Coordinates of C-alpha atoms in Angstrom, one line a residue:
X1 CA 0.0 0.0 0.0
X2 CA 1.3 3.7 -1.0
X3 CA 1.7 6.3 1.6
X4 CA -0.1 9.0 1.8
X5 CA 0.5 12.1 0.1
X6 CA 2.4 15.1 2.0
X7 CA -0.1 17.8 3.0
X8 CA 0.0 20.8 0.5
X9 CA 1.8 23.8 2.4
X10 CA 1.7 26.6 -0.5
X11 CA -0.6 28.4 -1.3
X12 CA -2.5 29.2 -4.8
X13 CA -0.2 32.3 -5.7
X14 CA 3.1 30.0 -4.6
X15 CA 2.0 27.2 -7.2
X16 CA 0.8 29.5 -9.9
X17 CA 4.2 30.8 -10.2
X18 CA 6.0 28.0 -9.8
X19 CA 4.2 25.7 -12.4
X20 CA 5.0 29.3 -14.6
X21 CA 8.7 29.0 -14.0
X22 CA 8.3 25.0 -14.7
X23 CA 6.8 25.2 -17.6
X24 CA 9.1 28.1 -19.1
X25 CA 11.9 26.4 -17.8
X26 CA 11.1 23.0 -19.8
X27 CA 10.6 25.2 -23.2
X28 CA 13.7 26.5 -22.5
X29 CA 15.5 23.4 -21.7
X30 CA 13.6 21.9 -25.3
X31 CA 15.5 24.5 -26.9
X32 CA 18.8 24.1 -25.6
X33 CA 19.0 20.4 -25.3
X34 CA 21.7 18.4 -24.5
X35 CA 23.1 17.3 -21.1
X36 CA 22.6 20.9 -19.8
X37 CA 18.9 20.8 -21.5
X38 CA 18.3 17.8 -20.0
X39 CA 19.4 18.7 -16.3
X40 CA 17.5 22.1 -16.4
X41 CA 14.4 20.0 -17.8
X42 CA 14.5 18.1 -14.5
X43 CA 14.0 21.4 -12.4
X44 CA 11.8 22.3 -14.5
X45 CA 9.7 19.1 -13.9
X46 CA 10.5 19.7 -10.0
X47 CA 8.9 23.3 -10.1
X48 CA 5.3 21.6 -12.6
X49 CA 5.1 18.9 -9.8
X50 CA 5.6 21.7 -6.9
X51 CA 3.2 22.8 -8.2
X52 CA 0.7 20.1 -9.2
X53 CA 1.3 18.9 -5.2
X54 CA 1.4 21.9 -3.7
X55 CA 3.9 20.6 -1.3
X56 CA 7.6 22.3 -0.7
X57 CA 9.9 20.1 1.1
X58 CA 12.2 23.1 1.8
X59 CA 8.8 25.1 2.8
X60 CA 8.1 21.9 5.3
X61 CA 11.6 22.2 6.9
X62 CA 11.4 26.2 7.1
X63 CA 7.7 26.0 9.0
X64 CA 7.8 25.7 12.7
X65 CA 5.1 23.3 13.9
X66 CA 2.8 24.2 16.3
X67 CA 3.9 22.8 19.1
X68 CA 7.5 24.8 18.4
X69 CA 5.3 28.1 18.0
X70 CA 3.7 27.0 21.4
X71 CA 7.3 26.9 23.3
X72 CA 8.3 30.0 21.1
X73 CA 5.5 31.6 23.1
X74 CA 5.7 30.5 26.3
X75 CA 9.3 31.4 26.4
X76 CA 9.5 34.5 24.9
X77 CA 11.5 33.3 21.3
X78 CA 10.7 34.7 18.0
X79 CA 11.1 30.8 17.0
X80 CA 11.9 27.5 18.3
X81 CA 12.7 24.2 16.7
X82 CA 12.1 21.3 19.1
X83 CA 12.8 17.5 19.2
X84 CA 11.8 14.1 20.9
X85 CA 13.5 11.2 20.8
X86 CA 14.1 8.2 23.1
X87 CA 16.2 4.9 23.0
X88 CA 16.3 2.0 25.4
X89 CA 19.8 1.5 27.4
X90 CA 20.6 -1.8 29.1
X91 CA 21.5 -0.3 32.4
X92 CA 19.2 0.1 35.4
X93 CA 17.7 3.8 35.5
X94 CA 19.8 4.5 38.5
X95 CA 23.4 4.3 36.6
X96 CA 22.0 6.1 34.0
X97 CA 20.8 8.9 35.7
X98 CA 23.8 9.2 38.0
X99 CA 26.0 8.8 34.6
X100 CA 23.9 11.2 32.9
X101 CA 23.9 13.6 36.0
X102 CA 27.0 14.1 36.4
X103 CA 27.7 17.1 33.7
X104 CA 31.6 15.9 33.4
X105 CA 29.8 13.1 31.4
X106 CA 28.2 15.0 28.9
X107 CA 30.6 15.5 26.4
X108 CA 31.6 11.7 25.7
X109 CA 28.4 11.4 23.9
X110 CA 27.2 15.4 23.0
X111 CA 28.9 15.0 19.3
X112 CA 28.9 18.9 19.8
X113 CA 29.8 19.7 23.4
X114 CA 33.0 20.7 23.8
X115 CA 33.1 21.4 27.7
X116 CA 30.3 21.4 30.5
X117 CA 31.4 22.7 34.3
X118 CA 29.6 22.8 37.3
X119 CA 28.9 26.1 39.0
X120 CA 27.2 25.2 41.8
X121 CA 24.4 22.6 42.7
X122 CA 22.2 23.9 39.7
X123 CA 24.2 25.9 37.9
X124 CA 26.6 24.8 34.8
X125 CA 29.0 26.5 32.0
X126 CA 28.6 24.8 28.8
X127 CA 30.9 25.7 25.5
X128 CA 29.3 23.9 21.9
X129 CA 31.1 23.7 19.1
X130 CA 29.5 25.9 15.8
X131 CA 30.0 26.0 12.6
X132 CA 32.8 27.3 10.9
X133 CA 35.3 26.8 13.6
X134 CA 33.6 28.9 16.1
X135 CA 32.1 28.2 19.8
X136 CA 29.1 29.0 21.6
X137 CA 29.0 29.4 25.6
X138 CA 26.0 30.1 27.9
X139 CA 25.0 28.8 31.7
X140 CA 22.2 26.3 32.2
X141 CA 20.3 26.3 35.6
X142 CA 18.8 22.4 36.7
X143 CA 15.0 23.4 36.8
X144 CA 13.9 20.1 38.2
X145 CA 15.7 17.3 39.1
X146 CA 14.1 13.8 40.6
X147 CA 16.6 11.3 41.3
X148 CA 16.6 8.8 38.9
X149 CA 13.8 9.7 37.0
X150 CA 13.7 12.8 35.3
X151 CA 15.9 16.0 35.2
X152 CA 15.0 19.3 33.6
X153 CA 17.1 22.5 32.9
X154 CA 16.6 25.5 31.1
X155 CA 19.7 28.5 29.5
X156 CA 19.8 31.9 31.8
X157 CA 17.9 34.3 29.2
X158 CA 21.1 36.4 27.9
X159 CA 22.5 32.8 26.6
X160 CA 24.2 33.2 23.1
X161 CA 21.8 30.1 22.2
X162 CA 18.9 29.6 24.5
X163 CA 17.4 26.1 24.9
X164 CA 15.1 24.0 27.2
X165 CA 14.8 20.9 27.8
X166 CA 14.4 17.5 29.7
X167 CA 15.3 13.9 29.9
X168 CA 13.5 10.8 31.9
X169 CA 14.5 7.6 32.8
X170 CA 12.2 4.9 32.4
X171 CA 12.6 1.4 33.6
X172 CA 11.9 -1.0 30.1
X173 CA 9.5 -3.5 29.9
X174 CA 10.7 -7.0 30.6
X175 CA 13.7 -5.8 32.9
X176 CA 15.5 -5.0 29.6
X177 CA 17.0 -1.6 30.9
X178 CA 16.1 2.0 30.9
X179 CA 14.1 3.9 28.2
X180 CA 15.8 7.2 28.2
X181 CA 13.3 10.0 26.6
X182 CA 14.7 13.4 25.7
X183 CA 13.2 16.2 25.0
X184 CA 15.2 19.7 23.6
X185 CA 13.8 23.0 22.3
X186 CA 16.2 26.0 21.5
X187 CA 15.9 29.5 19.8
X188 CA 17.6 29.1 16.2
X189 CA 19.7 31.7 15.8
X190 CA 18.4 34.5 12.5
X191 CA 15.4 32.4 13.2
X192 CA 13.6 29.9 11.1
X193 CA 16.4 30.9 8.3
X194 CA 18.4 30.0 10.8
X195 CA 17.2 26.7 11.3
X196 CA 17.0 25.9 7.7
X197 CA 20.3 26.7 7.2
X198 CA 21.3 24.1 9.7
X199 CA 19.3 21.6 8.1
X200 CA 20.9 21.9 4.8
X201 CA 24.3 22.1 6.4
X202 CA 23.8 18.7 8.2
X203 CA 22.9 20.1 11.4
X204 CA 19.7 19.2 11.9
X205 CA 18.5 18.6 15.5
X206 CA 16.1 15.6 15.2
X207 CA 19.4 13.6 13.7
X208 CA 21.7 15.3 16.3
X209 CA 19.5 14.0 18.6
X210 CA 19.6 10.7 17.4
X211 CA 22.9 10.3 17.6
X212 CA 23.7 11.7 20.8
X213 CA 21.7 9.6 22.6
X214 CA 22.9 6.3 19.8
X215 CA 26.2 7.1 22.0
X216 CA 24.9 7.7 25.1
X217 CA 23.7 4.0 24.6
X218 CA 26.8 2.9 23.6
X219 CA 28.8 4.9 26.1
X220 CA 27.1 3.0 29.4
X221 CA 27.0 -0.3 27.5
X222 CA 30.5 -0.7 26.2
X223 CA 32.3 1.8 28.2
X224 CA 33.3 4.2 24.9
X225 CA 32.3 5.5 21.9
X226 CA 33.9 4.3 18.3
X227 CA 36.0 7.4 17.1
X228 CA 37.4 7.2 13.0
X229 CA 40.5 6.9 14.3
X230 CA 39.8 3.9 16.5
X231 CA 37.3 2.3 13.4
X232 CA 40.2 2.6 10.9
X233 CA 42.7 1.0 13.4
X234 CA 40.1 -2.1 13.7
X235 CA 39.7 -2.6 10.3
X236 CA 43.6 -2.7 10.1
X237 CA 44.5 -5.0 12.9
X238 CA 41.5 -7.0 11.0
X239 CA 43.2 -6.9 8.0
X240 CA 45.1 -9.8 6.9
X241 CA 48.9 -9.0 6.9
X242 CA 50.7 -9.4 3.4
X243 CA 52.7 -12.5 2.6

């Protein structure tokens, strides 16, 4: 069975212009031909099925949801993106709360924390890494902590990024472990621009997400996290030695 068709998100002017553009852009393409006719033909059949659809991928990733314009308002943001995601550790929700409390942790599976320091008994300094070589510091205050189940913090308000967020601990069905269920909203910085920005650059949070918690997993079950370097050295003490 097919899925179901995205959910247009242009509106009528948005698709008159671009089945316009496609279909001048396939005439023009006709006349041109060749391997740079052909290639501008298949934009041009991009922009007539825009249109037919009314669907925009890069529209979809631009548009805050409404739950991210809920926390935008709540908080005060002129945007937020926001993600949930949750994976299921084989450790008891004790270690991993006690791993995941202590903040001298955090960067062995934050692909983009460089640095988190305790201030006081709420109170840390964080520094992330940003694009283009660059840092990003602020102080997060623990909003809500409950031993071995759930801890919540939130940036101070003059943070260079501001964010919110939580994580639980869970104990899994069948004594397999602890589901671990995060969930992180921030201000994007320039906005939803901003954010689609560091989509196309890779930096998506919903993946980041993913990840981080892919070696937060892997971190309390195997004791460390797989580096290049240390996958390229496997692979060569795997490697048969020449005769």
């Amino acid at each position: 069975m097919r899925g179901a068709l995205p959910a247009p998100n242009l509106g009528d002017a948005e698709r008159m212009a671009s089945g316009t553009a496609g279909v001048a852009t396939l005439l023009w393409a006709m006349r041109r031909g060749g391997v740079p006719g052909g290639l501008v033909a298949l934009a041009g059949t991009a922009l007539i099925a825009r249109a037919a659809s009314g669907y925009c991928p890069v529209t979809e990733a631009a548009s805050a949801k409404l739950e991210e314009r809920r926390i935008a308002q709540k908080q005060g943001w002129r945007s937020a993106a926001a993600v949930a995601r949750s994976v299921t550790i084989a450790r008891s929700p004790e270690e991993v709360y006690r791993f995941f409390h202590d903040v001298a942790n955090l960067p062995r599976f934050l692909q983009h924390v460089e640095q988190v320091t305790t201030i006081d008994e709420t109170r840390s300094h964080w520094v992330v890494r940003a694009p283009f070589g660059r840092t990003v510091e602020w102080d997060a205050i623990i909003t809500e902590d409950r031993p071995n189940e759930r801890i919540a913090w939130r940036s101070v308000p003059e943070a260079g990024i501001r964010n919110v967020g939580w994580i639980e601990f869970r104990p899994a069905p069948g004594n397999r472990g602890t589901e671990v269920h995060a969930s992180i909203a921030y201000e994007p910085p320039a906005g939803q621009l901003g954010r689609l920005v560091a989509q196309l650059w890779g930096e998506e949070p919903g993946r980041q997400a993913h990840d981080d918690l892919r070696r937060l997993k892997q971190v309390l079950e195997t004791g460390e996290v797989p580096t290049p370097a240390m996958r390229r050295a496997d692979a060569a003490a795997a490697t048969p030695a020449a005769a």
